[in-house]
Coordinates of C-alpha atoms and ligand atoms in Angstrom, one line a residue:
M1 CA 0.0 0.0 0.0
S2 CA 1.3 3.4 -0.8
S3 CA 2.0 5.9 2.0
Q4 CA -0.7 8.2 0.4
A5 CA -3.3 5.5 0.7
R6 CA -2.7 5.3 4.4
S7 CA -2.9 9.0 5.1
D8 CA -6.1 8.8 7.1
D9 CA -4.4 6.8 9.7
R10 CA -3.1 9.9 11.5
V11 CA -1.0 10.1 14.6
A12 CA -0.8 13.2 16.7
V13 CA 2.3 15.4 16.7
E14 CA 3.5 15.4 20.2
S15 CA 5.4 18.4 21.6
E16 CA 5.9 19.6 25.1
N17 CA 9.5 20.5 25.4
A18 CA 11.1 23.8 24.7
A19 CA 14.6 23.9 26.3
A20 CA 16.8 26.8 27.4
I21 CA 20.2 27.4 25.8
H22 CA 23.0 28.6 28.0
I23 CA 26.1 29.8 26.1
E24 CA 28.9 30.3 28.6
N25 CA 32.2 32.0 28.1
L26 CA 32.3 30.6 24.6
G27 CA 35.4 31.2 22.5
K28 CA 36.6 29.8 19.2
T29 CA 40.0 30.1 17.4
F30 CA 41.1 28.4 14.2
D31 CA 44.6 27.5 13.4
T32 CA 45.3 28.7 9.9
S33 CA 48.4 29.0 7.7
E34 CA 48.6 32.6 8.7
G35 CA 48.5 31.8 12.4
V36 CA 45.7 31.5 15.0
E37 CA 42.5 33.3 14.0
E38 CA 40.2 34.2 16.9
V39 CA 36.5 34.2 15.7
F40 CA 35.0 35.2 19.1
S41 CA 35.7 35.0 22.8
D42 CA 33.9 35.1 26.1
I43 CA 30.4 35.0 24.6
N44 CA 27.6 34.6 27.2
I45 CA 24.0 34.2 26.0
D46 CA 21.0 32.8 27.9
I47 CA 18.1 31.9 25.6
E48 CA 14.7 31.4 27.2
P49 CA 12.7 28.2 26.5
G50 CA 10.2 28.7 23.7
S51 CA 11.8 31.9 22.5
F52 CA 12.7 32.7 18.9
V53 CA 16.2 34.2 18.7
C54 CA 17.9 35.4 15.6
L55 CA 21.7 35.7 15.3
L56 CA 22.8 38.4 12.8
G57 CA 26.3 39.5 11.7
K58 CA 28.3 40.5 8.8
S59 CA 29.8 37.9 6.5
G60 CA 32.7 36.2 8.3
S61 CA 31.6 37.4 11.8
G62 CA 31.2 33.8 13.0
K63 CA 27.5 33.1 12.9
S64 CA 27.9 29.6 11.4
T65 CA 30.8 28.8 13.7
M66 CA 28.6 29.6 16.7
L67 CA 25.7 27.6 15.3
N68 CA 28.0 24.7 14.6
I69 CA 29.3 24.8 18.2
V70 CA 25.7 25.0 19.6
S71 CA 24.9 22.0 17.3
D72 CA 27.9 20.1 18.7
V73 CA 29.4 19.9 15.2
L74 CA 32.4 22.0 16.2
E75 CA 34.3 22.0 19.5
P76 CA 34.7 25.4 21.2
T77 CA 38.2 26.5 22.1
E78 CA 36.9 27.7 25.5
G79 CA 33.6 27.7 27.4
Q80 CA 30.6 25.5 26.8
V81 CA 27.0 25.3 25.7
R82 CA 24.4 23.8 28.1
F83 CA 20.8 22.9 27.3
E84 CA 18.2 22.7 30.0
N85 CA 14.7 21.3 29.8
Q86 CA 12.0 22.9 31.9
D87 CA 12.1 20.1 34.4
G88 CA 15.8 20.8 34.9
S89 CA 17.1 17.8 32.9
T90 CA 19.8 18.4 30.4
D91 CA 19.2 15.7 27.8
V92 CA 17.9 17.9 25.0
T93 CA 17.2 16.8 21.5
L94 CA 18.4 19.3 18.8
G95 CA 16.8 19.7 15.4
H96 CA 18.8 21.1 12.5
V97 CA 17.6 22.9 9.4
F98 CA 20.3 23.8 7.0
Q99 CA 20.6 26.4 4.2
S100 CA 20.0 23.6 1.7
P101 CA 17.7 20.8 2.8
R102 CA 20.2 17.9 2.3
L103 CA 17.6 15.3 1.3
L104 CA 18.6 11.9 0.0
P105 CA 17.6 11.9 -3.7
W106 CA 16.8 8.2 -3.8
N107 CA 14.3 8.5 -0.9
T108 CA 10.7 9.7 -1.1
C109 CA 9.6 12.5 1.3
V110 CA 8.3 9.9 3.8
N111 CA 11.5 7.9 3.5
N112 CA 13.7 11.0 4.0
I113 CA 12.0 11.4 7.4
E114 CA 11.8 7.8 8.4
Y115 CA 15.5 7.5 7.6
V116 CA 16.5 9.5 10.7
H117 CA 14.4 7.2 12.9
E118 CA 16.1 4.0 11.6
N119 CA 16.8 2.8 15.1
N120 CA 13.3 3.6 16.5
P121 CA 10.8 0.9 15.6
D122 CA 8.0 3.0 17.2
Y123 CA 8.4 5.7 14.5
T124 CA 6.2 4.6 11.7
E125 CA 5.3 5.8 8.2
Q126 CA 2.2 7.5 9.7
H127 CA 4.4 9.6 12.0
A128 CA 6.4 10.8 9.0
Q129 CA 3.1 11.6 7.2
T130 CA 1.9 13.6 10.2
H131 CA 5.1 15.6 10.1
L132 CA 4.7 16.2 6.4
D133 CA 1.1 17.3 7.0
L134 CA 2.5 19.9 9.5
V135 CA 4.4 21.6 6.7
G136 CA 1.7 21.3 4.1
L137 CA 3.0 18.4 2.1
S138 CA 0.1 16.0 2.5
E139 CA -0.2 15.6 -1.3
H140 CA 3.5 14.7 -1.7
Y141 CA 4.3 11.8 0.7
D142 CA 5.6 9.6 -2.1
K143 CA 7.4 12.1 -4.2
Y144 CA 11.2 12.2 -4.6
P145 CA 13.2 15.4 -3.9
T146 CA 13.7 16.1 -7.7
Q147 CA 9.9 16.1 -8.1
L148 CA 9.6 19.0 -5.5
S149 CA 10.2 22.7 -5.7
G150 CA 12.9 24.3 -3.7
G151 CA 10.4 25.5 -1.1
Q152 CA 8.8 22.1 -0.9
Q153 CA 12.2 20.5 -0.4
Q154 CA 13.0 22.9 2.4
R155 CA 9.6 22.0 4.0
V156 CA 10.7 18.4 4.0
G157 CA 13.9 19.5 5.8
I158 CA 11.8 21.3 8.4
A159 CA 9.5 18.3 8.8
R160 CA 12.5 16.0 9.3
A161 CA 14.0 18.4 11.9
L162 CA 10.6 18.5 13.8
S163 CA 10.2 14.7 13.6
T164 CA 12.5 14.1 16.5
D165 CA 10.5 16.5 18.6
P166 CA 13.5 18.7 19.4
G167 CA 13.6 20.9 22.4
V168 CA 15.8 23.3 20.4
L169 CA 15.5 24.0 16.6
L170 CA 18.8 25.3 15.1
M171 CA 18.3 27.0 11.7
D172 CA 21.1 28.2 9.5
E173 CA 19.8 30.7 6.9
P174 CA 17.1 28.1 5.9
F175 CA 15.3 30.4 3.5
S176 CA 18.2 32.3 1.9
N177 CA 18.2 30.0 -1.2
L178 CA 14.5 30.5 -1.9
D179 CA 12.8 33.2 -3.9
E180 CA 11.3 36.0 -1.7
I181 CA 7.7 35.0 -2.2
T182 CA 8.4 31.3 -1.3
A183 CA 10.6 32.5 1.6
E184 CA 7.8 34.7 2.9
T185 CA 5.3 31.8 2.9
L186 CA 7.8 29.5 4.7
R187 CA 8.4 32.2 7.3
D188 CA 4.7 32.5 8.0
E189 CA 4.4 28.7 8.2
L190 CA 7.4 28.4 10.5
L191 CA 5.9 31.0 12.9
D192 CA 2.6 29.0 12.9
I193 CA 4.5 25.8 13.7
W194 CA 6.6 27.5 16.3
Q195 CA 3.5 28.8 18.1
Q196 CA 1.8 25.4 17.8
L197 CA 4.7 23.2 18.9
N198 CA 6.4 25.4 21.5
K199 CA 10.1 25.1 20.4
T200 CA 13.1 27.2 21.2
V201 CA 14.5 28.5 17.9
F202 CA 18.0 29.7 17.3
F203 CA 18.0 31.1 13.8
V204 CA 21.0 32.5 11.8
T205 CA 20.2 35.0 9.1
H206 CA 21.8 38.0 7.4
D207 CA 18.4 39.4 6.5
M208 CA 17.2 42.1 9.0
T209 CA 13.6 42.1 7.8
E210 CA 13.4 38.4 8.2
A211 CA 15.0 38.6 11.7
I212 CA 12.4 41.2 12.8
Q213 CA 9.5 39.3 11.3
L214 CA 10.4 36.1 13.1
S215 CA 12.2 36.8 16.3
D216 CA 11.6 37.8 19.9
R217 CA 15.2 38.9 20.2
L218 CA 18.0 39.9 17.9
L219 CA 21.7 39.2 18.7
M220 CA 24.4 40.8 16.6
L221 CA 27.8 39.2 16.4
G222 CA 30.9 41.0 15.2
Q223 CA 34.4 41.8 16.1
G224 CA 34.5 38.7 18.3
E225 CA 31.5 39.6 20.6
I226 CA 27.8 40.1 20.8
Y227 CA 27.8 43.8 20.4
A228 CA 24.0 44.3 20.3
D229 CA 21.2 42.4 22.0
L230 CA 17.8 43.8 21.1
E231 CA 14.4 42.7 22.4
N232 CA 11.9 42.8 19.6
P233 CA 9.0 45.1 20.8
L234 CA 6.6 44.3 18.0
E235 CA 3.3 42.5 18.6
R236 CA 2.5 39.5 16.3
P237 CA 1.4 39.3 13.6
R238 CA 3.8 41.8 12.1
E239 CA 3.3 43.8 9.0
V240 CA 6.6 44.6 7.3
D241 CA 5.3 47.9 6.0
S242 CA 3.7 49.1 9.2
D243 CA 5.1 52.2 10.8
E244 CA 6.2 50.3 14.0
F245 CA 8.0 47.7 11.9
L246 CA 9.9 50.3 9.8
K247 CA 10.8 52.3 13.0
F248 CA 12.2 49.2 14.8
R249 CA 13.9 48.1 11.6
G250 CA 15.7 51.5 11.4
E251 CA 16.8 51.1 15.0
A252 CA 18.0 47.6 14.4
I253 CA 19.9 48.6 11.2
R254 CA 21.6 51.4 13.1
A255 CA 22.6 48.9 15.8
F256 CA 23.9 46.5 13.2
H257 CA 26.1 49.2 11.7
S258 CA 27.3 50.5 15.1
I259 CA 30.6 48.7 14.7
E260 CA 33.3 49.2 12.1
D261 CA 33.9 46.5 9.4
Ligands
ATP5 N1 37.4 25.4 9.5 C1 37.8 26.6 9.5 N2 39.2 26.9 9.5 C2 39.7 28.1 9.5 N3 38.9 29.2 9.6 C3 37.6 29.1 9.6 C4 37.0 27.8 9.5 N4 35.6 28.0 9.6 C5 35.4 29.3 9.6 N5 36.6 29.9 9.7 C6 36.8 31.4 9.7 O1 36.0 31.9 10.8 C7 35.4 33.1 10.5 C8 33.9 33.0 10.7 O2 33.4 32.2 9.7 P1 31.8 31.8 9.7 O3 31.6 30.9 8.5 O4 31.4 31.3 11.0 O5 31.2 33.3 9.5 P2 29.7 33.6 9.1 O6 29.3 34.8 9.9 O7 28.8 32.5 9.2 O8 29.9 34.1 7.6 P3 28.8 34.1 6.3 O9 27.7 35.0 6.7 O10 29.6 34.6 5.2 O11 28.3 32.7 6.2 C9 35.8 33.5 9.1 O12 36.9 34.3 9.1 C10 36.2 32.1 8.5 O13 37.2 32.3 7.5

């Protein structure tokens, strides 16, 4: 039986866990042929459970390096990153969404999600379908990545990240390869999902409008430090052409340019 034929056999998406992120005295250097390059040092950030935080910075400021350390892909040179569930436990699942969706081309949408649950016999095809439903792909369970648009492929990437019920969702410029209309749709959908599922989101972007649309808080990284940390005062939903939006965008852009290149 095809996965589509079984789509009525729904399972509920469970979610109860937004975790805190504690970045403590974090520093990173790289050894290069020109010597030791310090990317940042002594960074301290506490991120509230369930909040949506955007990390901005100029090219080369260290955004991806920081996200890779938070993801445990890179070792910090100094300091640590701690995660904390709301019951105080520290065993937190991380979900990752990358700039490109990194789907396996020989797997269908459902199989691309089931693949990350290979060792979990309780995760069934119906679970994968439910996660695809969440991102609006109910009509595409059995399609292969090449049969999907770029936006649909990224939706599968988001569904795959959510399928592990992560306490923290780490997103590295996930919409930057998409056309603006598709990106706008995916931002709206991400906000709906974030509000529905109660996740902590740590989102890297170089796009100020995107950061203001999405986040509760904007962190700006540059010259080795977090040089600006702005609470987003705007109520949701946010209209990008409203006076309040444009006023805060102006303030945020001034903060962004408050350090030298
Ligand atoms: N593996 C590495 N070895 C040496 N240097 C590195 C390595 N990875 C990153 N860097 C350096 O660290 C600095 C920060 O890079 P990073 O990719 O984190 O910046 P970024 O803010 O994400 O940039 P962009 O917006 O262009 O993606 C850069 O100077 C980069 O050259």
